[in-house]
Amino acid sequence: MKTLLLLVTLLTATVSGANAQNTTASTDTLSTLVGKWTGTYEGDDSGNFELILNRESNKLTGQIVMLPPDGNRYPINLKTAVWQNGKLSASYTDPNSGNDVNFSGKLADPGMKGSWEANGGQASGTWQLKRADK
């Protein structure tokens, strides 16, 4: 009986420790993502942009800031922003067309890179970002 109790106690401690480690890892990753990123997008459309990610509790929020050649800044709030399984997935509504733009990507030394699509997949391309605030 003592052996069974000891085994259950050790198993419980191991599972609890593993869960705490996973929680810390995801929190650390969110901390890595939070901040200002700057880069380019290419494909059916191209240009420069910033991605500003914030953390509220354990959720990501933020903005895309389009940077056209005229020097103006066009901030757009993200509708969604999720970090899951090592991948950032986010979306926003294009203020000109009213269509959703979806993008996803991964951390890639020295920044992030991924792909985007708009108009239900009729427009698409790639993007890359580097950390702007560190």
PDB file of C-alpha atoms in Angstrom:
ATOM      1  CA  MET A   1       0.000   0.000   0.000  1.00  0.00           C
ATOM      2  CA  LYS A   2       2.835   2.406   0.856  1.00  0.00           C
ATOM      3  CA  THR A   3       4.476   1.604  -2.493  1.00  0.00           C
ATOM      4  CA  LEU A   4       1.249   2.369  -4.371  1.00  0.00           C
ATOM      5  CA  LEU A   5       0.810   5.634  -2.449  1.00  0.00           C
ATOM      6  CA  LEU A   6       4.415   6.617  -3.183  1.00  0.00           C
ATOM      7  CA  LEU A   7       3.968   5.786  -6.881  1.00  0.00           C
ATOM      8  CA  VAL A   8       0.773   7.876  -7.104  1.00  0.00           C
ATOM      9  CA  THR A   9       2.492  10.777  -5.311  1.00  0.00           C
ATOM     10  CA  LEU A  10       5.503  10.656  -7.657  1.00  0.00           C
ATOM     11  CA  LEU A  11       3.281  10.425 -10.737  1.00  0.00           C
ATOM     12  CA  THR A  12       1.195  13.388  -9.564  1.00  0.00           C
ATOM     13  CA  ALA A  13       4.322  15.457  -8.890  1.00  0.00           C
ATOM     14  CA  THR A  14       5.741  14.579 -12.321  1.00  0.00           C
ATOM     15  CA  VAL A  15       2.539  15.538 -14.153  1.00  0.00           C
ATOM     16  CA  SER A  16       2.212  18.768 -12.142  1.00  0.00           C
ATOM     17  CA  GLY A  17       5.816  19.670 -12.898  1.00  0.00           C
ATOM     18  CA  ALA A  18       5.347  18.987 -16.621  1.00  0.00           C
ATOM     19  CA  ASN A  19       2.222  21.158 -16.743  1.00  0.00           C
ATOM     20  CA  ALA A  20       3.997  24.023 -14.994  1.00  0.00           C
ATOM     21  CA  GLN A  21       6.894  23.727 -17.442  1.00  0.00           C
ATOM     22  CA  ASN A  22       4.557  23.897 -20.465  1.00  0.00           C
ATOM     23  CA  THR A  23       2.768  26.939 -19.043  1.00  0.00           C
ATOM     24  CA  THR A  24       6.084  28.703 -18.492  1.00  0.00           C
ATOM     25  CA  ALA A  25       7.245  27.879 -22.015  1.00  0.00           C
ATOM     26  CA  SER A  26       4.118  29.360 -23.604  1.00  0.00           C
ATOM     27  CA  THR A  27       4.358  32.448 -21.398  1.00  0.00           C
ATOM     28  CA  ASP A  28       8.031  32.840 -22.344  1.00  0.00           C
ATOM     29  CA  THR A  29       7.132  32.536 -26.037  1.00  0.00           C
ATOM     30  CA  LEU A  30       4.411  35.168 -25.716  1.00  0.00           C
ATOM     31  CA  SER A  31       6.972  37.438 -24.056  1.00  0.00           C
ATOM     32  CA  THR A  32       9.283  36.854 -27.025  1.00  0.00           C
ATOM     33  CA  LEU A  33       6.543  37.835 -29.490  1.00  0.00           C
ATOM     34  CA  VAL A  34       5.335  40.946 -27.671  1.00  0.00           C
ATOM     35  CA  GLY A  35       6.692  44.209 -29.035  1.00  0.00           C
ATOM     36  CA  LYS A  36       7.252  46.050 -32.283  1.00  0.00           C
ATOM     37  CA  TRP A  37       8.299  44.257 -35.472  1.00  0.00           C
ATOM     38  CA  THR A  38       9.020  45.860 -38.857  1.00  0.00           C
ATOM     39  CA  GLY A  39       9.344  44.366 -42.297  1.00  0.00           C
ATOM     40  CA  THR A  40       7.953  43.800 -45.766  1.00  0.00           C
ATOM     41  CA  TYR A  41       5.241  41.857 -47.542  1.00  0.00           C
ATOM     42  CA  GLU A  42       5.304  40.668 -51.145  1.00  0.00           C
ATOM     43  CA  GLY A  43       3.018  38.868 -53.568  1.00  0.00           C
ATOM     44  CA  ASP A  44      -0.121  40.185 -55.256  1.00  0.00           C
ATOM     45  CA  ASP A  45       0.560  43.387 -53.313  1.00  0.00           C
ATOM     46  CA  SER A  46       3.779  44.564 -51.667  1.00  0.00           C
ATOM     47  CA  GLY A  47       5.016  47.157 -49.217  1.00  0.00           C
ATOM     48  CA  ASN A  48       6.339  47.859 -45.744  1.00  0.00           C
ATOM     49  CA  PHE A  49       4.533  47.343 -42.469  1.00  0.00           C
ATOM     50  CA  GLU A  50       4.888  47.086 -38.716  1.00  0.00           C
ATOM     51  CA  LEU A  51       3.355  44.486 -36.452  1.00  0.00           C
ATOM     52  CA  ILE A  52       2.807  45.555 -32.862  1.00  0.00           C
ATOM     53  CA  LEU A  53       1.908  42.713 -30.512  1.00  0.00           C
ATOM     54  CA  ASN A  54       0.695  43.166 -26.946  1.00  0.00           C
ATOM     55  CA  ARG A  55      -0.109  40.626 -24.270  1.00  0.00           C
ATOM     56  CA  GLU A  56      -3.232  40.925 -22.163  1.00  0.00           C
ATOM     57  CA  SER A  57      -3.225  38.073 -19.639  1.00  0.00           C
ATOM     58  CA  ASN A  58      -2.194  35.157 -21.861  1.00  0.00           C
ATOM     59  CA  LYS A  59      -3.829  36.513 -25.033  1.00  0.00           C
ATOM     60  CA  LEU A  60      -2.208  38.380 -27.902  1.00  0.00           C
ATOM     61  CA  THR A  61      -3.659  41.635 -29.223  1.00  0.00           C
ATOM     62  CA  GLY A  62      -2.162  44.263 -31.465  1.00  0.00           C
ATOM     63  CA  GLN A  63      -2.060  46.262 -34.667  1.00  0.00           C
ATOM     64  CA  ILE A  64      -0.759  46.117 -38.201  1.00  0.00           C
ATOM     65  CA  VAL A  65       0.590  49.499 -39.306  1.00  0.00           C
ATOM     66  CA  MET A  66       0.807  49.896 -43.080  1.00  0.00           C
ATOM     67  CA  LEU A  67       3.730  52.119 -44.167  1.00  0.00           C
ATOM     68  CA  PRO A  68       3.155  53.371 -47.732  1.00  0.00           C
ATOM     69  CA  PRO A  69       5.810  55.369 -49.643  1.00  0.00           C
ATOM     70  CA  ASP A  70       4.014  58.671 -48.864  1.00  0.00           C
ATOM     71  CA  GLY A  71       5.286  58.429 -45.266  1.00  0.00           C
ATOM     72  CA  ASN A  72       1.853  58.153 -43.652  1.00  0.00           C
ATOM     73  CA  ARG A  73       1.078  55.469 -41.087  1.00  0.00           C
ATOM     74  CA  TYR A  74      -2.148  53.492 -41.248  1.00  0.00           C
ATOM     75  CA  PRO A  75      -2.781  51.505 -38.035  1.00  0.00           C
ATOM     76  CA  ILE A  76      -5.330  48.685 -38.172  1.00  0.00           C
ATOM     77  CA  ASN A  77      -6.390  46.702 -35.100  1.00  0.00           C
ATOM     78  CA  LEU A  78      -5.969  42.946 -35.297  1.00  0.00           C
ATOM     79  CA  LYS A  79      -9.245  40.994 -35.154  1.00  0.00           C
ATOM     80  CA  THR A  80      -7.467  37.845 -34.012  1.00  0.00           C
ATOM     81  CA  ALA A  81      -3.955  36.940 -32.905  1.00  0.00           C
ATOM     82  CA  VAL A  82      -3.119  33.434 -31.705  1.00  0.00           C
ATOM     83  CA  TRP A  83       0.184  31.716 -30.931  1.00  0.00           C
ATOM     84  CA  GLN A  84      -0.271  27.957 -31.048  1.00  0.00           C
ATOM     85  CA  ASN A  85       2.102  25.061 -31.773  1.00  0.00           C
ATOM     86  CA  GLY A  86       4.934  27.441 -32.644  1.00  0.00           C
ATOM     87  CA  LYS A  87       2.860  29.395 -35.162  1.00  0.00           C
ATOM     88  CA  LEU A  88       1.397  32.910 -35.137  1.00  0.00           C
ATOM     89  CA  SER A  89      -2.000  33.200 -36.861  1.00  0.00           C
ATOM     90  CA  ALA A  90      -3.714  36.580 -37.068  1.00  0.00           C
ATOM     91  CA  SER A  91      -6.243  38.542 -39.098  1.00  0.00           C
ATOM     92  CA  TYR A  92      -7.475  42.074 -39.667  1.00  0.00           C
ATOM     93  CA  THR A  93     -10.054  43.780 -41.864  1.00  0.00           C
ATOM     94  CA  ASP A  94      -8.659  45.792 -44.779  1.00  0.00           C
ATOM     95  CA  PRO A  95     -10.230  49.250 -44.323  1.00  0.00           C
ATOM     96  CA  ASN A  96     -10.294  49.881 -48.100  1.00  0.00           C
ATOM     97  CA  SER A  97     -11.961  46.671 -49.282  1.00  0.00           C
ATOM     98  CA  GLY A  98     -13.652  45.467 -46.090  1.00  0.00           C
ATOM     99  CA  ASN A  99     -12.154  42.007 -46.703  1.00  0.00           C
ATOM    100  CA  ASP A 100     -10.299  40.000 -44.099  1.00  0.00           C
ATOM    101  CA  VAL A 101      -6.554  39.567 -44.453  1.00  0.00           C
ATOM    102  CA  ASN A 102      -5.156  36.453 -42.778  1.00  0.00           C
ATOM    103  CA  PHE A 103      -1.506  35.874 -42.065  1.00  0.00           C
ATOM    104  CA  SER A 104       0.512  33.222 -40.322  1.00  0.00           C
ATOM    105  CA  GLY A 105       4.156  32.571 -39.646  1.00  0.00           C
ATOM    106  CA  LYS A 106       6.872  31.323 -37.371  1.00  0.00           C
ATOM    107  CA  LEU A 107       9.870  32.684 -35.546  1.00  0.00           C
ATOM    108  CA  ALA A 108      12.880  32.449 -37.879  1.00  0.00           C
ATOM    109  CA  ASP A 109      16.286  33.808 -36.939  1.00  0.00           C
ATOM    110  CA  PRO A 110      16.599  36.780 -36.847  1.00  0.00           C
ATOM    111  CA  GLY A 111      12.854  37.511 -36.876  1.00  0.00           C
ATOM    112  CA  MET A 112       9.589  36.063 -38.154  1.00  0.00           C
ATOM    113  CA  LYS A 113       8.392  35.051 -41.593  1.00  0.00           C
ATOM    114  CA  GLY A 114       5.276  33.599 -43.099  1.00  0.00           C
ATOM    115  CA  SER A 115       2.492  33.986 -45.629  1.00  0.00           C
ATOM    116  CA  TRP A 116      -0.657  36.059 -46.066  1.00  0.00           C
ATOM    117  CA  GLU A 117      -3.901  35.792 -48.011  1.00  0.00           C
ATOM    118  CA  ALA A 118      -6.786  38.145 -48.718  1.00  0.00           C
ATOM    119  CA  ASN A 119     -10.070  38.143 -50.615  1.00  0.00           C
ATOM    120  CA  GLY A 120     -10.749  34.515 -49.777  1.00  0.00           C
ATOM    121  CA  GLY A 121      -7.385  33.412 -51.163  1.00  0.00           C
ATOM    122  CA  GLN A 122      -7.580  35.417 -54.413  1.00  0.00           C
ATOM    123  CA  ALA A 123      -4.581  37.492 -53.283  1.00  0.00           C
ATOM    124  CA  SER A 124      -1.622  36.015 -51.429  1.00  0.00           C
ATOM    125  CA  GLY A 125       2.058  36.357 -50.724  1.00  0.00           C
ATOM    126  CA  THR A 126       4.794  36.193 -48.129  1.00  0.00           C
ATOM    127  CA  TRP A 127       6.057  38.475 -45.373  1.00  0.00           C
ATOM    128  CA  GLN A 128       9.106  38.832 -43.161  1.00  0.00           C
ATOM    129  CA  LEU A 129       9.728  40.859 -40.012  1.00  0.00           C
ATOM    130  CA  LYS A 130      12.614  41.794 -37.764  1.00  0.00           C
ATOM    131  CA  ARG A 131      12.413  42.988 -34.173  1.00  0.00           C
ATOM    132  CA  ALA A 132      12.285  46.797 -34.120  1.00  0.00           C
ATOM    133  CA  ASP A 133      12.273  47.466 -30.372  1.00  0.00           C
ATOM    134  CA  LYS A 134      15.258  45.480 -29.094  1.00  0.00           C
TER     135      LYS A 134
END
